[in-house]
Coordinates of C-alpha atoms in Angstrom, one line a residue:
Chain O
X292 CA -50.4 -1.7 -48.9
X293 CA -48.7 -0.8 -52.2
X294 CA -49.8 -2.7 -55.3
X295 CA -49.0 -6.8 -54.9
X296 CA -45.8 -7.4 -57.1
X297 CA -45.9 -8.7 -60.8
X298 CA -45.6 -12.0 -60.2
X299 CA -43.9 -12.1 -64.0
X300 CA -41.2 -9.3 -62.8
X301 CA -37.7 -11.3 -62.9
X302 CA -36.9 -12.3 -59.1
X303 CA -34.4 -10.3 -57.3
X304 CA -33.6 -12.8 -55.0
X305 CA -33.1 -16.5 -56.7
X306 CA -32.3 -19.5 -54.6
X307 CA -32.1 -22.8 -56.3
X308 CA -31.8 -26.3 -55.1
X309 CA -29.1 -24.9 -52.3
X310 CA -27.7 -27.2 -49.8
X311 CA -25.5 -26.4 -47.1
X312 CA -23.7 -29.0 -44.4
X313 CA -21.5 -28.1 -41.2
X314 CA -19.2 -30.9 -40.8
X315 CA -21.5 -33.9 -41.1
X316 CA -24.6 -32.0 -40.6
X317 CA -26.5 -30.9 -43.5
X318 CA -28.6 -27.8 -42.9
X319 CA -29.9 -26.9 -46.1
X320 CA -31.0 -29.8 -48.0
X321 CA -31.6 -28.9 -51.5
X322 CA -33.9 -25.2 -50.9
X323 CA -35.5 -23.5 -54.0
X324 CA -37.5 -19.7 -53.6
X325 CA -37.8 -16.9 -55.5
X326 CA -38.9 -13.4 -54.1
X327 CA -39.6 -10.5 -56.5
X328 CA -38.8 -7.1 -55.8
X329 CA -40.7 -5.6 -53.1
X330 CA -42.0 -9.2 -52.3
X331 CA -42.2 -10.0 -48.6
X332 CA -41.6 -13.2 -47.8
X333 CA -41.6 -14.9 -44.5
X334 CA -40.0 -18.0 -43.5
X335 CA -41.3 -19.9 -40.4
X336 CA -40.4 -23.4 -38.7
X337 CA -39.0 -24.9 -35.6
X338 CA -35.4 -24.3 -34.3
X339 CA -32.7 -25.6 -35.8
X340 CA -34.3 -26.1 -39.6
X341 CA -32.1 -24.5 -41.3
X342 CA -33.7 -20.7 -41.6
X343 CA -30.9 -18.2 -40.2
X344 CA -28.2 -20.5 -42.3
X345 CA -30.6 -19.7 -45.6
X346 CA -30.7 -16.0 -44.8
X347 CA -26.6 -15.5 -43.9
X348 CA -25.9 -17.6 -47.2
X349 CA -27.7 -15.0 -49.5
X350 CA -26.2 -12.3 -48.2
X351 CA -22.6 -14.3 -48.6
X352 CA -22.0 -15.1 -44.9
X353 CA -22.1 -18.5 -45.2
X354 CA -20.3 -20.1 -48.2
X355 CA -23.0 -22.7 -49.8
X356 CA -22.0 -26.2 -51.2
X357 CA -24.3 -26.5 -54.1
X358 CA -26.8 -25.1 -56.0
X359 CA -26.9 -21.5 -56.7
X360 CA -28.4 -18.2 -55.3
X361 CA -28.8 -14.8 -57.6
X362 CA -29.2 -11.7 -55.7
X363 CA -30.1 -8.7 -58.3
X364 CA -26.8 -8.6 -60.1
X365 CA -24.8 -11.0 -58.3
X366 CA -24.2 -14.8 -58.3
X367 CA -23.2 -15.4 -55.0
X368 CA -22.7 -18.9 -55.3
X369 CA -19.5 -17.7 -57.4
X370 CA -18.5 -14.8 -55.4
X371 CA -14.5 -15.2 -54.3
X372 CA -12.5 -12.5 -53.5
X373 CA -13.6 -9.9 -50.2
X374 CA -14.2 -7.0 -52.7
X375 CA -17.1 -9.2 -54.6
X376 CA -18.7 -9.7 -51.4
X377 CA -18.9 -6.4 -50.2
X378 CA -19.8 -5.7 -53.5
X379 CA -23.0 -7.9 -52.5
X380 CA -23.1 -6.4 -48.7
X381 CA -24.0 -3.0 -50.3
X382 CA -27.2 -4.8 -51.9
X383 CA -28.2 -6.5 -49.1
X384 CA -28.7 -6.0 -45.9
X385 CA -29.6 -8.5 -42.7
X386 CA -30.5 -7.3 -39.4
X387 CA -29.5 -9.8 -36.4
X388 CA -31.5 -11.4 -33.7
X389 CA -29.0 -10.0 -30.7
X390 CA -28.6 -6.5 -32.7
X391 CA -25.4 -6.5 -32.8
X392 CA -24.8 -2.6 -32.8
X393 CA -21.2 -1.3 -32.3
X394 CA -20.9 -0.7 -28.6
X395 CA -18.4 1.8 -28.4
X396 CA -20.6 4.6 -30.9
X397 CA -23.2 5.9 -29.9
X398 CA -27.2 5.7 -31.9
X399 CA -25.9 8.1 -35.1
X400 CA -22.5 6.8 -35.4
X401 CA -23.9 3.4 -35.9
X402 CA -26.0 4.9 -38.7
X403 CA -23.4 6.6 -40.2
X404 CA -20.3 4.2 -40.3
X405 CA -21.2 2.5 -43.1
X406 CA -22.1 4.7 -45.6
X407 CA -19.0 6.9 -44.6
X408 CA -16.5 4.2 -44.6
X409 CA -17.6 2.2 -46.7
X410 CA -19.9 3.9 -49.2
X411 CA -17.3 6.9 -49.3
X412 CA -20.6 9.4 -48.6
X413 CA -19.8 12.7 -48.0
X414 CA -20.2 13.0 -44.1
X415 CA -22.6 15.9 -44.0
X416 CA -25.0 14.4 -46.4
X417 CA -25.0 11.1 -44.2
X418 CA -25.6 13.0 -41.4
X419 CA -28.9 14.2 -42.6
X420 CA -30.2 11.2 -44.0
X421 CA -29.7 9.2 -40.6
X422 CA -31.2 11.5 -38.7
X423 CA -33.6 11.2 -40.9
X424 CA -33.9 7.5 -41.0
X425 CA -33.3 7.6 -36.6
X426 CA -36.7 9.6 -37.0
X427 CA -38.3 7.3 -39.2
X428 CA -38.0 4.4 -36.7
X429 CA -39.1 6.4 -33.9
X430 CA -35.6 7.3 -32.1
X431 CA -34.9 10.8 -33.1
X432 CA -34.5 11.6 -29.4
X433 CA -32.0 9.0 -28.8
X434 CA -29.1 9.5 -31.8
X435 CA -26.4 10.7 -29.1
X436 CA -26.9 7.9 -26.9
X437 CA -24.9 4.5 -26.9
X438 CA -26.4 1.4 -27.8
X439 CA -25.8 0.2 -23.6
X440 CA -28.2 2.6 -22.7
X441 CA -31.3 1.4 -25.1
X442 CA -33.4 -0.9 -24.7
X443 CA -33.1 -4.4 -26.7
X444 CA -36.1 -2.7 -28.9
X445 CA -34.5 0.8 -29.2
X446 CA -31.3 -1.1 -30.3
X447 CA -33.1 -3.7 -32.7
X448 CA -34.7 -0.3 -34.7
X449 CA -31.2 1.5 -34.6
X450 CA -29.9 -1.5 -36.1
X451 CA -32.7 -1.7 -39.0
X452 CA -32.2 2.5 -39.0
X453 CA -28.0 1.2 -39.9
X454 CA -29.0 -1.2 -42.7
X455 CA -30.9 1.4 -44.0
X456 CA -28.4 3.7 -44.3
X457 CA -27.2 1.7 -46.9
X458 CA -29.5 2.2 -49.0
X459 CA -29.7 -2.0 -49.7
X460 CA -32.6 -3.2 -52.3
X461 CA -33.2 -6.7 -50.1
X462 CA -33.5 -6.7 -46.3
X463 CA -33.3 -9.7 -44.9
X464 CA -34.4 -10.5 -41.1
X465 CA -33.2 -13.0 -38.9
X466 CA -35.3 -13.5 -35.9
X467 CA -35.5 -9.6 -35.1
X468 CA -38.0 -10.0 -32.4
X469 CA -37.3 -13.0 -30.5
X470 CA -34.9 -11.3 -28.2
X471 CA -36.9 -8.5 -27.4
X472 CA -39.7 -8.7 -24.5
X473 CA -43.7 -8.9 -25.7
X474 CA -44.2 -5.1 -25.6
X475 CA -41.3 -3.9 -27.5
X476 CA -41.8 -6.6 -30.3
X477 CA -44.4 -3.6 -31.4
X478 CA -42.3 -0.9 -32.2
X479 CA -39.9 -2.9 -34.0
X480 CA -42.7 -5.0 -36.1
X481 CA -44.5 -1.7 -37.4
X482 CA -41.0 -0.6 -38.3
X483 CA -40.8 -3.4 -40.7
X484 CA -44.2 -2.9 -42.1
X485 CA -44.0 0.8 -43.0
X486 CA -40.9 -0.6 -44.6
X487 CA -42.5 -3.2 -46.9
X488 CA -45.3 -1.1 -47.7
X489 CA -42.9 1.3 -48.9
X490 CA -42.1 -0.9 -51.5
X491 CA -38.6 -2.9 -50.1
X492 CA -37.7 -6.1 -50.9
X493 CA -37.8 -8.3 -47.3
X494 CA -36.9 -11.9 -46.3
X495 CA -38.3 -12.7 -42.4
X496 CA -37.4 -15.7 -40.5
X497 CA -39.9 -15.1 -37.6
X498 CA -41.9 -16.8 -35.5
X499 CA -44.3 -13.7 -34.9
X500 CA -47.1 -15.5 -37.4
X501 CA -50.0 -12.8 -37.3
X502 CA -47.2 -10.5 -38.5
X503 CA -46.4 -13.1 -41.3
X504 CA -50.1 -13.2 -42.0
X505 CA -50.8 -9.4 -42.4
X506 CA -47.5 -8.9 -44.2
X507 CA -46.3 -11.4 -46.2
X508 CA -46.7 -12.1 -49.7
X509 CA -45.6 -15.4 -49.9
X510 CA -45.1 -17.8 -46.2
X511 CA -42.2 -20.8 -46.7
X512 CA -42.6 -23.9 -43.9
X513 CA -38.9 -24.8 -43.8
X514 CA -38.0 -28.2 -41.5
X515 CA -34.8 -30.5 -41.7
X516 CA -33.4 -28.1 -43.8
X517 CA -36.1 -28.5 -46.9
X518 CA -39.2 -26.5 -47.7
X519 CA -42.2 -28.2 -46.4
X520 CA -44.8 -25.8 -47.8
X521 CA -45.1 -22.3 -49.9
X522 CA -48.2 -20.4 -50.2
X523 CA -50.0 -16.9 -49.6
X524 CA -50.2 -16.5 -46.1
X525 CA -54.2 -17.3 -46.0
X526 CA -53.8 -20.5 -47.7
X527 CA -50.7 -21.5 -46.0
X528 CA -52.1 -21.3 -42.1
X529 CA -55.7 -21.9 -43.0
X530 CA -55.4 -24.3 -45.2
X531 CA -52.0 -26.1 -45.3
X532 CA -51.5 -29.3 -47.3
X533 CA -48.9 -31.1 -45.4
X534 CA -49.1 -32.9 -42.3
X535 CA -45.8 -31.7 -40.6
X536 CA -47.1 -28.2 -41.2
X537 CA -50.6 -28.8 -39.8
X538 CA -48.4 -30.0 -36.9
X539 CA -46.3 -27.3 -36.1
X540 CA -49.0 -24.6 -36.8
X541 CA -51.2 -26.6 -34.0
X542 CA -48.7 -25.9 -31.2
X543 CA -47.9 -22.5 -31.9
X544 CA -51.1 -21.0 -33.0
Chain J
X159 CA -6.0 -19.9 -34.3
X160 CA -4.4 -20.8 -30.9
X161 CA -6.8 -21.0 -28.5
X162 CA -6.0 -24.3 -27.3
X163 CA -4.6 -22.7 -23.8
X164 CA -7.2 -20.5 -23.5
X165 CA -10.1 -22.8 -23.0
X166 CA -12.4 -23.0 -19.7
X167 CA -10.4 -24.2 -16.9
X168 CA -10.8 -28.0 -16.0
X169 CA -12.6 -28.1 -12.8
X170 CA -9.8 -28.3 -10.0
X171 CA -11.2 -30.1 -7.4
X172 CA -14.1 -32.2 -6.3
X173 CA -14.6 -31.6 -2.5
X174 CA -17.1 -29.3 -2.1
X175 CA -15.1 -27.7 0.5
X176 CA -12.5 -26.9 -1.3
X177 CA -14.8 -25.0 -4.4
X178 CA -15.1 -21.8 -3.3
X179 CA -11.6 -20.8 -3.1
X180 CA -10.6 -23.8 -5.7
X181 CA -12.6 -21.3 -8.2
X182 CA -11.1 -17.7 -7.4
X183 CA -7.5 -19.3 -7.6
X184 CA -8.9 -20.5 -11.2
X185 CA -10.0 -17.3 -12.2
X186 CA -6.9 -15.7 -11.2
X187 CA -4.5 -17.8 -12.8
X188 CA -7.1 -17.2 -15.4
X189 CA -6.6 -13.6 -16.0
X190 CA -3.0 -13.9 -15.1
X191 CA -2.4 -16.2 -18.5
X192 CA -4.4 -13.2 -20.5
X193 CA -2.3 -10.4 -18.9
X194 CA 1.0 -12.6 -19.3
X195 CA 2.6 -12.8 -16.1
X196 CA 1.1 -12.6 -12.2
X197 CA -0.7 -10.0 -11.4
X198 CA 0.2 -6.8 -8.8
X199 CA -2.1 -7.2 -5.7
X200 CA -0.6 -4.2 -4.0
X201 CA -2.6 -3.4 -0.7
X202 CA -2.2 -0.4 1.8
X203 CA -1.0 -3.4 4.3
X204 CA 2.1 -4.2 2.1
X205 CA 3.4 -0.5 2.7
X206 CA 3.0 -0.8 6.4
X207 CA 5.0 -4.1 6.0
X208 CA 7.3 -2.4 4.1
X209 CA 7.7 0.6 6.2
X210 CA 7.8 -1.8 9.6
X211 CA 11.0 -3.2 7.6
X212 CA 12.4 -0.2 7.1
X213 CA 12.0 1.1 10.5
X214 CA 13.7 -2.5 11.8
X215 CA 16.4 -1.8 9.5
X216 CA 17.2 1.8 10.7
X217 CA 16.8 0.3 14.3
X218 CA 19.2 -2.4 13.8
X219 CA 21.8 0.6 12.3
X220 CA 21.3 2.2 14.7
X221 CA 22.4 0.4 17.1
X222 CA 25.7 -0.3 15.5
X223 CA 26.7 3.1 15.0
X224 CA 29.9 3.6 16.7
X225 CA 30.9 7.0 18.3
X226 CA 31.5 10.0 15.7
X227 CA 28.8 8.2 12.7
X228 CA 26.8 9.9 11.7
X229 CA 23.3 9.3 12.6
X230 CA 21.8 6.3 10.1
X231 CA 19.0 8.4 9.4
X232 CA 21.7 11.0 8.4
X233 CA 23.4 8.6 6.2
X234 CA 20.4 7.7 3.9
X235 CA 19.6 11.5 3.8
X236 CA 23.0 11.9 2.5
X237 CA 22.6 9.2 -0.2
X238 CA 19.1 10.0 -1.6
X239 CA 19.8 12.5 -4.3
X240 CA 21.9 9.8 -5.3
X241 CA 19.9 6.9 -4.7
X242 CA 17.0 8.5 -6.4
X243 CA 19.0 10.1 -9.4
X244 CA 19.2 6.2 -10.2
X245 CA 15.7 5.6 -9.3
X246 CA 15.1 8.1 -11.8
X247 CA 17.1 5.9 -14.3
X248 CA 14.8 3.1 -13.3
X249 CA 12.5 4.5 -14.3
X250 CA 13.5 6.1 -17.8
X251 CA 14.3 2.0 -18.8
X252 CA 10.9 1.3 -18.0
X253 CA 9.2 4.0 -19.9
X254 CA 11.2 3.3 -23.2
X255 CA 11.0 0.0 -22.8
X256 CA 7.3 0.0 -22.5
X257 CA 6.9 2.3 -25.2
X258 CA 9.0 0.2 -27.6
X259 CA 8.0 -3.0 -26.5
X260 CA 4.1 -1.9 -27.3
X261 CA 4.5 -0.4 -30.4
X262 CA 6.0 -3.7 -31.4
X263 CA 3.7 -5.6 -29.9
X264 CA 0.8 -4.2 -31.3
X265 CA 2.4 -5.1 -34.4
X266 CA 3.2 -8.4 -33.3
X267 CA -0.1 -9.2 -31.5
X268 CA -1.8 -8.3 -35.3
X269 CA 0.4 -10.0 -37.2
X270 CA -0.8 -13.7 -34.9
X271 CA -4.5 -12.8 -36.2
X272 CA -3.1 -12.5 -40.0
X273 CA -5.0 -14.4 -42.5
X274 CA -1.6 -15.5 -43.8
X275 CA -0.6 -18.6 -42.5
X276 CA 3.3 -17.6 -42.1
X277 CA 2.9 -14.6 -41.0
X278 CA 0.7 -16.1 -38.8
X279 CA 2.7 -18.7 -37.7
X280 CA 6.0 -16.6 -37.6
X281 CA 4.1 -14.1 -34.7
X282 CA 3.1 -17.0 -32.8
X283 CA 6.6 -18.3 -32.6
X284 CA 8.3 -15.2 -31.9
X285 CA 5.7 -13.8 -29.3
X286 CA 6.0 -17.4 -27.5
X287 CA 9.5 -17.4 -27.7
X288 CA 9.9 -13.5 -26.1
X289 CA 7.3 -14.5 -23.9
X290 CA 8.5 -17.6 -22.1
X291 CA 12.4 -17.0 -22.2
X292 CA 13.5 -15.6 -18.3
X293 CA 13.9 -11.9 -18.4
X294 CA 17.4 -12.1 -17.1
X295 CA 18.5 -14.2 -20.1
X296 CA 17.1 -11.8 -22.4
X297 CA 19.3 -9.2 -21.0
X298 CA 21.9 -10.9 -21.1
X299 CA 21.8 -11.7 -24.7
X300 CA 20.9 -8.1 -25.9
X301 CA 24.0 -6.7 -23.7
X302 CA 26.6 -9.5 -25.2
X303 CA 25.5 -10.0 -28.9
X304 CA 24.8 -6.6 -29.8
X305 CA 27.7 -4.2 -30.7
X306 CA 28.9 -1.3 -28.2
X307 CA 28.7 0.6 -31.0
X308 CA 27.8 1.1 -34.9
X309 CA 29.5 2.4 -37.5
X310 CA 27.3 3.9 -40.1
X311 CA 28.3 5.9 -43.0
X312 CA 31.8 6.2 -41.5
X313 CA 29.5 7.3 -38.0
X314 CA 30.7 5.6 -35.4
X315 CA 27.7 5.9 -32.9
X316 CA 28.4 4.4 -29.4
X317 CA 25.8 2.5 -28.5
X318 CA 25.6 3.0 -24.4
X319 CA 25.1 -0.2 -22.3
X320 CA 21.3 1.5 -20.7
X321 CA 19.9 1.5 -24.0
X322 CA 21.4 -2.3 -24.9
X323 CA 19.6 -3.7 -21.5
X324 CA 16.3 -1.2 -22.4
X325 CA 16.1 -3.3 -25.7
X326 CA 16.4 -6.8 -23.4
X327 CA 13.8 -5.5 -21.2
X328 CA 11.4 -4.3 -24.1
X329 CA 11.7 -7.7 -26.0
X330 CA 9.3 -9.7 -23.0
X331 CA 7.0 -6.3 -23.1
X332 CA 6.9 -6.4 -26.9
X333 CA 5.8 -10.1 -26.9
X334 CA 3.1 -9.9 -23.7
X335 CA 1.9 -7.0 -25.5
X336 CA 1.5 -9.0 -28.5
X337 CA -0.5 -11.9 -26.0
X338 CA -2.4 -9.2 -24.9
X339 CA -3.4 -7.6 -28.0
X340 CA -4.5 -10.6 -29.7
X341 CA -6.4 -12.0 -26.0
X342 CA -8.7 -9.0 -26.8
X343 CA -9.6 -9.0 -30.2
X344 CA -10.3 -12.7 -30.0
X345 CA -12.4 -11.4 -27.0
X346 CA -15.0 -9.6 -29.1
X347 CA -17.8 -11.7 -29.7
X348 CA -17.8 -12.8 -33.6
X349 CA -21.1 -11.2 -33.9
X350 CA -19.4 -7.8 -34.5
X351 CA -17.4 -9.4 -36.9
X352 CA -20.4 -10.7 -39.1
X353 CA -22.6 -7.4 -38.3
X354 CA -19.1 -5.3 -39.9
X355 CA -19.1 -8.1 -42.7
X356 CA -22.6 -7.1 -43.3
X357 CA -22.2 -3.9 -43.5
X358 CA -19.6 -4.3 -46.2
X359 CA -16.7 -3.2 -43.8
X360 CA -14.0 -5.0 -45.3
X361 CA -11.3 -6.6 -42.6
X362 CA -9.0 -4.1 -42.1
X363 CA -11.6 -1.5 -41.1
X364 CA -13.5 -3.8 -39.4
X365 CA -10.4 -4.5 -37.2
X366 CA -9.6 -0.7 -37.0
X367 CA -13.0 0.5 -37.1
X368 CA -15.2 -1.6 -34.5
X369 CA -12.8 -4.4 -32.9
X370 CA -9.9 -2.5 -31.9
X371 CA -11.4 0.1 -30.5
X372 CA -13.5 -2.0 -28.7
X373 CA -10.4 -3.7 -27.3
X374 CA -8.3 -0.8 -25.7
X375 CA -10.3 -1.0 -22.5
X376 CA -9.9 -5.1 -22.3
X377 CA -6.4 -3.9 -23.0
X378 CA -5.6 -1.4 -20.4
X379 CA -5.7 -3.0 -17.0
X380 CA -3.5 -6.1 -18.4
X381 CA -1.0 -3.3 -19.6
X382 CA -0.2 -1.1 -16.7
X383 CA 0.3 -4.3 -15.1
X384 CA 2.6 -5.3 -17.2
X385 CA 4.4 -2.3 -16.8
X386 CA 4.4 -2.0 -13.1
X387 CA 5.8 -5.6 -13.3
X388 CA 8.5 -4.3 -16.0
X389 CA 9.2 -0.9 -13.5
X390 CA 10.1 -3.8 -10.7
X391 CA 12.0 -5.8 -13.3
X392 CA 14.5 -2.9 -14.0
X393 CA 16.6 -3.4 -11.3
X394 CA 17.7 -6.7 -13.1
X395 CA 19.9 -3.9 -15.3
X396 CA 22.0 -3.7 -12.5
X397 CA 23.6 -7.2 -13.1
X398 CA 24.9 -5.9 -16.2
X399 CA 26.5 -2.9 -15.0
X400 CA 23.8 0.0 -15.3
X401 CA 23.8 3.1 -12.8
X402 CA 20.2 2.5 -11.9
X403 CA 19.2 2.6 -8.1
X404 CA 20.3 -0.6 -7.3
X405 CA 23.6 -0.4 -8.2
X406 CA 23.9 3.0 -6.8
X407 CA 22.6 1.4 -4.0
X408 CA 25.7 -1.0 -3.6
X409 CA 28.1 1.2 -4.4
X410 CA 26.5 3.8 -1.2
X411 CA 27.1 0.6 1.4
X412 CA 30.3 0.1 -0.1
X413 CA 31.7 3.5 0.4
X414 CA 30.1 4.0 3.6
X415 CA 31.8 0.7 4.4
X416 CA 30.1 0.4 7.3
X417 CA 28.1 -2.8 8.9
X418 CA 24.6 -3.0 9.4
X419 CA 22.9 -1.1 6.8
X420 CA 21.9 -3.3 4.7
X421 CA 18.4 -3.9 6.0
X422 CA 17.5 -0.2 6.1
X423 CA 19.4 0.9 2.4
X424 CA 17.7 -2.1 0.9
X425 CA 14.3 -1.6 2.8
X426 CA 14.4 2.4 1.3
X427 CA 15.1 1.0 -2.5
X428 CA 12.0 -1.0 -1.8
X429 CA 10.0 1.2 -0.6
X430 CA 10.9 3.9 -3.5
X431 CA 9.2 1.5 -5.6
X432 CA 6.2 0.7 -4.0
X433 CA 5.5 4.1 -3.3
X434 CA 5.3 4.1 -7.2
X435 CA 4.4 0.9 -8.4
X436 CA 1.3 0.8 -5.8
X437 CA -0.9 3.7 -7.2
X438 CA -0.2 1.9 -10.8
X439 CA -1.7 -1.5 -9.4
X440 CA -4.4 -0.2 -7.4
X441 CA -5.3 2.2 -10.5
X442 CA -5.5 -1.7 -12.4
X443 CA -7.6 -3.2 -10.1
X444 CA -10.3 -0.4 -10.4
X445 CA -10.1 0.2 -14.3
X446 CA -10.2 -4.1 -14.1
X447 CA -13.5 -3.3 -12.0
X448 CA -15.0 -0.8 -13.8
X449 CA -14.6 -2.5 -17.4
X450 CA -15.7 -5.8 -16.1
X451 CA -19.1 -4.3 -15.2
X452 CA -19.8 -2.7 -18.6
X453 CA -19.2 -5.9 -20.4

C-alpha cells in the first residue's frame, strides 16, 4: 500500500452537518466526514440508514437541504444550473450497485462515451486509453461484447473501467458487490484495491467488511441517518465504543 | 408527468376461475393503451375466412348471371388494374401519412417529456386531443377548413383533395406516435438516467445518446401496427371523394350495373388488404416476441 495520507493535507471531499429528508422522512440527519486525497473510506450499516443517499448527494444527484459538502473545487451544496453539475460529474465518479451499463453498446463503447461526448477527447486517443483501462480490470477479451452477454461481475468492472475513463479524482461506490454472486465479488473487490493503492481517492458503502478492514483508512458506522462511529478500521471492529455498533458488528461478523 | 393512466391494472376479477383469462385480457388492453389503438391479431385462419367469403360471393354471382355476361370471374379480372391502381392510391396515403405523422410525432412525443411546463403541457393537450378525436372527423375537418388551394407569391398552387385527406389521416398517426414515443422513453428504467447524469452527459445527449436509442425497439412493434391500422383506415378517404380502391370499387358495380356482386367485389377489396396488412401484423407480433425476451 502507498504511503498513509497526510492527515494535515486539506480534504478533497468535505461533508458537514448535511441533512437530507424525502417527503417526511429524513435520511441524513445532520452527517459530518472528511476524506483526504487518496483516503479510502468505507461506510458500513444496516439498510435503509441513509448511506447510498450520502454517496448520490456528493456527487450532486441528490439535492441536500442543509449543511454543506465541498468536493475539490466545488460547493455542491450551491451548485444550480446543469452545466455546474456536470462540471462536478467530471470530478467524481460513482459506480452503481445494478451497474447500470448502456445496454445497447457494447464493453468499449461504454468506456468510450463519456470522454468522447462529453469530455470532447479526441476518439483515437480514447480508444487506447480504454482498452487500456478494459485490460486493467481484467476484460480485454471482452471490449466487443454487449453488456447482456457479461456476467453481473464482468459488467460491475466495465462499469468501474467507464468511470475511469473519466479520469475522476474521487470514486465513490455504492454497494458494488451486493448484486453480484460470492465468487465474482473477487474480481471486482481486487479491482478496487489495485485502484486505491494506486493512490485514488474512494468512498465505499459496502457491507463486504474484511474488505473494509484491509482497505480502508478510515470505517464510518452510519444508522438512522447519523454517524454512529468513525475510526481506523482495527479500532472500529475490534474495539468499537458504541453499543449499536457492537450490535450490528455481532450479527454480521 | 402523466402517468396516472398508465399505472398497474386494478385486478379485474375475484373468482378464481375467471383469472387466467381475466389477466391476458388485462395485459392486452395493456399494451393496446401503449400502442394507441387495438392491436392487429391477423392469423392464417382469417385469410381462409376471407377467401371462403370471397368464394361465396363469386358463387352467389354466379348464379345470377344471365345469358350473354360475362363470367363473374371475368368481370373482376376486367376490373383489377383498376381496382388495384386505387389500391395503389391506398396505399401512397398511408405511406405519406405515416411518414408525416411520425416525424411530427417524434417531435410531439419529446416535446410531452420537456422540462418546460408549457411546452409540456401544450404536447399533452394536443397529442390527447389528435389522439382521441374519431378519425373520420379529423378528415372531415382537414378536407372542409383547409383551402383547395394557396396563393403564394402570386402562385396559385392547387392543393388536390388526396393530399388534404393524407393530412387528416396523419394528424391521429402524428399524435399515437407522439403516445408512443413518450411510452418508451418513460420505459427506460431511471437508472440510465442517473448512470448518464453521472457521467456528466447532459440531458439532451443523455436523451439522444442512451435513451432513445434504447427506445426504437420498444418503439417498433407499436408502430407498424399503427400503420397497418392506418393502411385499413385509408379507405375512410373515400367518403370524401378520393379515387382510392374503395371508391373505384363503387363506381366498378355501378357501371357493371349489374345485381349480385356485391359480396364478391367487396370480398376482393378485402382481401387486397389482408394480403398486405397480414405479413405487417404477423411481422409485429414476432419483433413484439423477440424484444420482449431481451428486456
Amino acid at each position: 500500500m502507498t504511503a498513509a495520507p497526510a492527515a494535515s493535507a486539506e480534504p478533497i471531499v468535505d461533508l458537514r452537518d448535511v441533512h437530507k429528508s424525502f417527503g417526511h422522512v429524513e435520511v441524513l440527519k445532520g452527517v459530518s466526514l472528511a476524506v483526504p486525497k487518496g483516503g479510502v473510506v468505507c461506510i458500513i450499516g444496516p439498510s435503509g440508514s441513509g448511506k447510498s443517499t450520502l454517496l448520490r448527494c456528493i456527487n450532486g444527484l441528490v439535492p441536500i437541504d442543509r449543511g454543506s459538502i465541498r468536493v475539490a473545487s466545488f460547493d455542491v451544496h450551491r451548485l444550480k444550473t446543469d452545466a455546474e453539475k456536470i462540471a462536478l460529474r467530471k470530478e467524481v465518479s460513482i459506480v452503481f450497485q445494478q451497474y447500470n451499463l448502456f445496454p445497447h453498446k457494447t464493453a468499449l463503447e461504454n468506456v468510450m462515451m463519456a470522454p468522447v461526448h462529453v469530455l470532447k477527447e479526441d476518439k483515437d486517443e480514447v480508444r487506447v486509453r480504454a482498452v487500456a483501462l478494459l485490460g486493467k480490470v481484467g476484460l480485454s477479451a471482452k471490449a466487443d461484447v454487449y453488456p447482456g452477454e457479461l456476467s453481473g461481475g464482468q459488467q460491475q468492472r466495465v462499469a468501474i473501467a467507464r468511470s475511469l475513463a473519466m479520469r475522476p479524482e474521487v470514486m465513490l461506490f455504492d454497494e458494488v458487490t451486493a448484486a453480484l454472486d460470492p465468487e465474482t465479488v473477487k474480481e471486482v473487490l481486487n479491482t478496487i484495491r489495485e485502484l486505491a493503492q494506486e493512490g485514488m481517492t474512494c468512498m465505499l458503502v459496502t457491507h463486504e467488511m474484511r474488505f473494509a478492514r484491509e482497505l480502508a483508512d478510515v470505517v464510518y458506522f452510519t444508522d438512522g441517518g447519523v454517524i454512529v462511529e468513525a475510526g481506523p478500521p482495527a479500532e472500529l471492529f475490534d474495539h468499537p465504543v458504541k453499543e449499536r455498533t457492537r450490535a450490528f458488528l455481532s450479527q454480521i461478523l | 408527468m402523466s402517468r396516472r393512466w398508465y399505472g398497474p391494472l386494478p385486478q379485474a376479477t375475484d373468482l378464481a376461475v375467471l383469472l387466467p383469462s381475466a389477466s391476458r385480457i388485462a395485459q392486452t388492453a395493456a399494451a393496446e393503451r401503449i400502442a394507441g389503438a387495438f392491436r392487429l391479431r391477423l392469423r392464417p385462419a382469417h385469410g381462409v375466412a376471407l377467401l371462403a367469403l370471397f368464394i361465396l360471393g363469386c358463387g352467389l354471382a354466379q348464379a345470377q348471371v344471365q345469358p350473354g355476361q360475362p363470367s363473374i370471374l371475368a368481370t373482376l379480372w376486367k376490373w383489377t388494374p383498376v381496382l388495384l391502381r386505387g389500391f395503389v392510391f391506398n396505399l401512397v396515403i398511408s405511406a405519406v401519412a405515416m411518414a408525416a405523422g411520425t416525424i411530427v410525432g417524434l417531435f410531439l412525443g419529446f416535446a410531452q417529456i420537456s422540462l418546460l411546463l408549457p411546452v409540456r403541457k401544450g404536447a399533452w393537450l394536443t397529442t390527447h386531443f389528435f389522439r382521441n378525436a374519431p378519425w373520420l372527423v379529423l378528415l372531415f375537418y382537414c378536407m372542409f377548413l383547409l383551402p383547395f388551394q394557396v396563393t403564394i407569391f402570386g402562385v396559385t398552387i392547387p392543393i388536390p383533395d388526396w393530399i388534404k385527406a393524407t393530412l387528416g389521416l396523419s394528424l391521429p398517426v402524428m399524435a399515437n406516435v407522439s403516445e408512443i414515443v413518450r411510452g418508451a422513453i418513460q420505459s427506460i428504467p431511471t437508472a440510465q438516467w442517473e448512470s448518464a447524469a453521472s457521467l456528466a452527459f447532459n440531458r439532451r445527449q443523455t436523451l439522444w445518446m442512451i435513451i432513445f436509442p434504447q427506445c426504437i425497439k420498444r418503439m417498433l412493434p407499436p408502430w407498424m401496427n399503427l400503420y397497418a391500422i392506418l393502411t385499413m383506415a385509408t379507405v375512410l378517404t373515400s367518403i370524401v371523394g378520393v379515387n382510392e380502391m374503395m371508391s373505384l370499387t363503387r363506381q366498378a358495380l355501378s357501371a357493371e350495373n349489374r345485381s349480385g356482386l356485391l359480396l364478391a367485389f367487396y370480398s376482393y377489396v378485402l382481401f387486397w388488404f389482408f394480403l398486405y396488412c397480414y405479413p405487417i401484423a404477423r411481422w409485429t407480433v414476432r419483433l413484439e416476441a423477440r424484444y420482449a425476451v431481451n428486456h
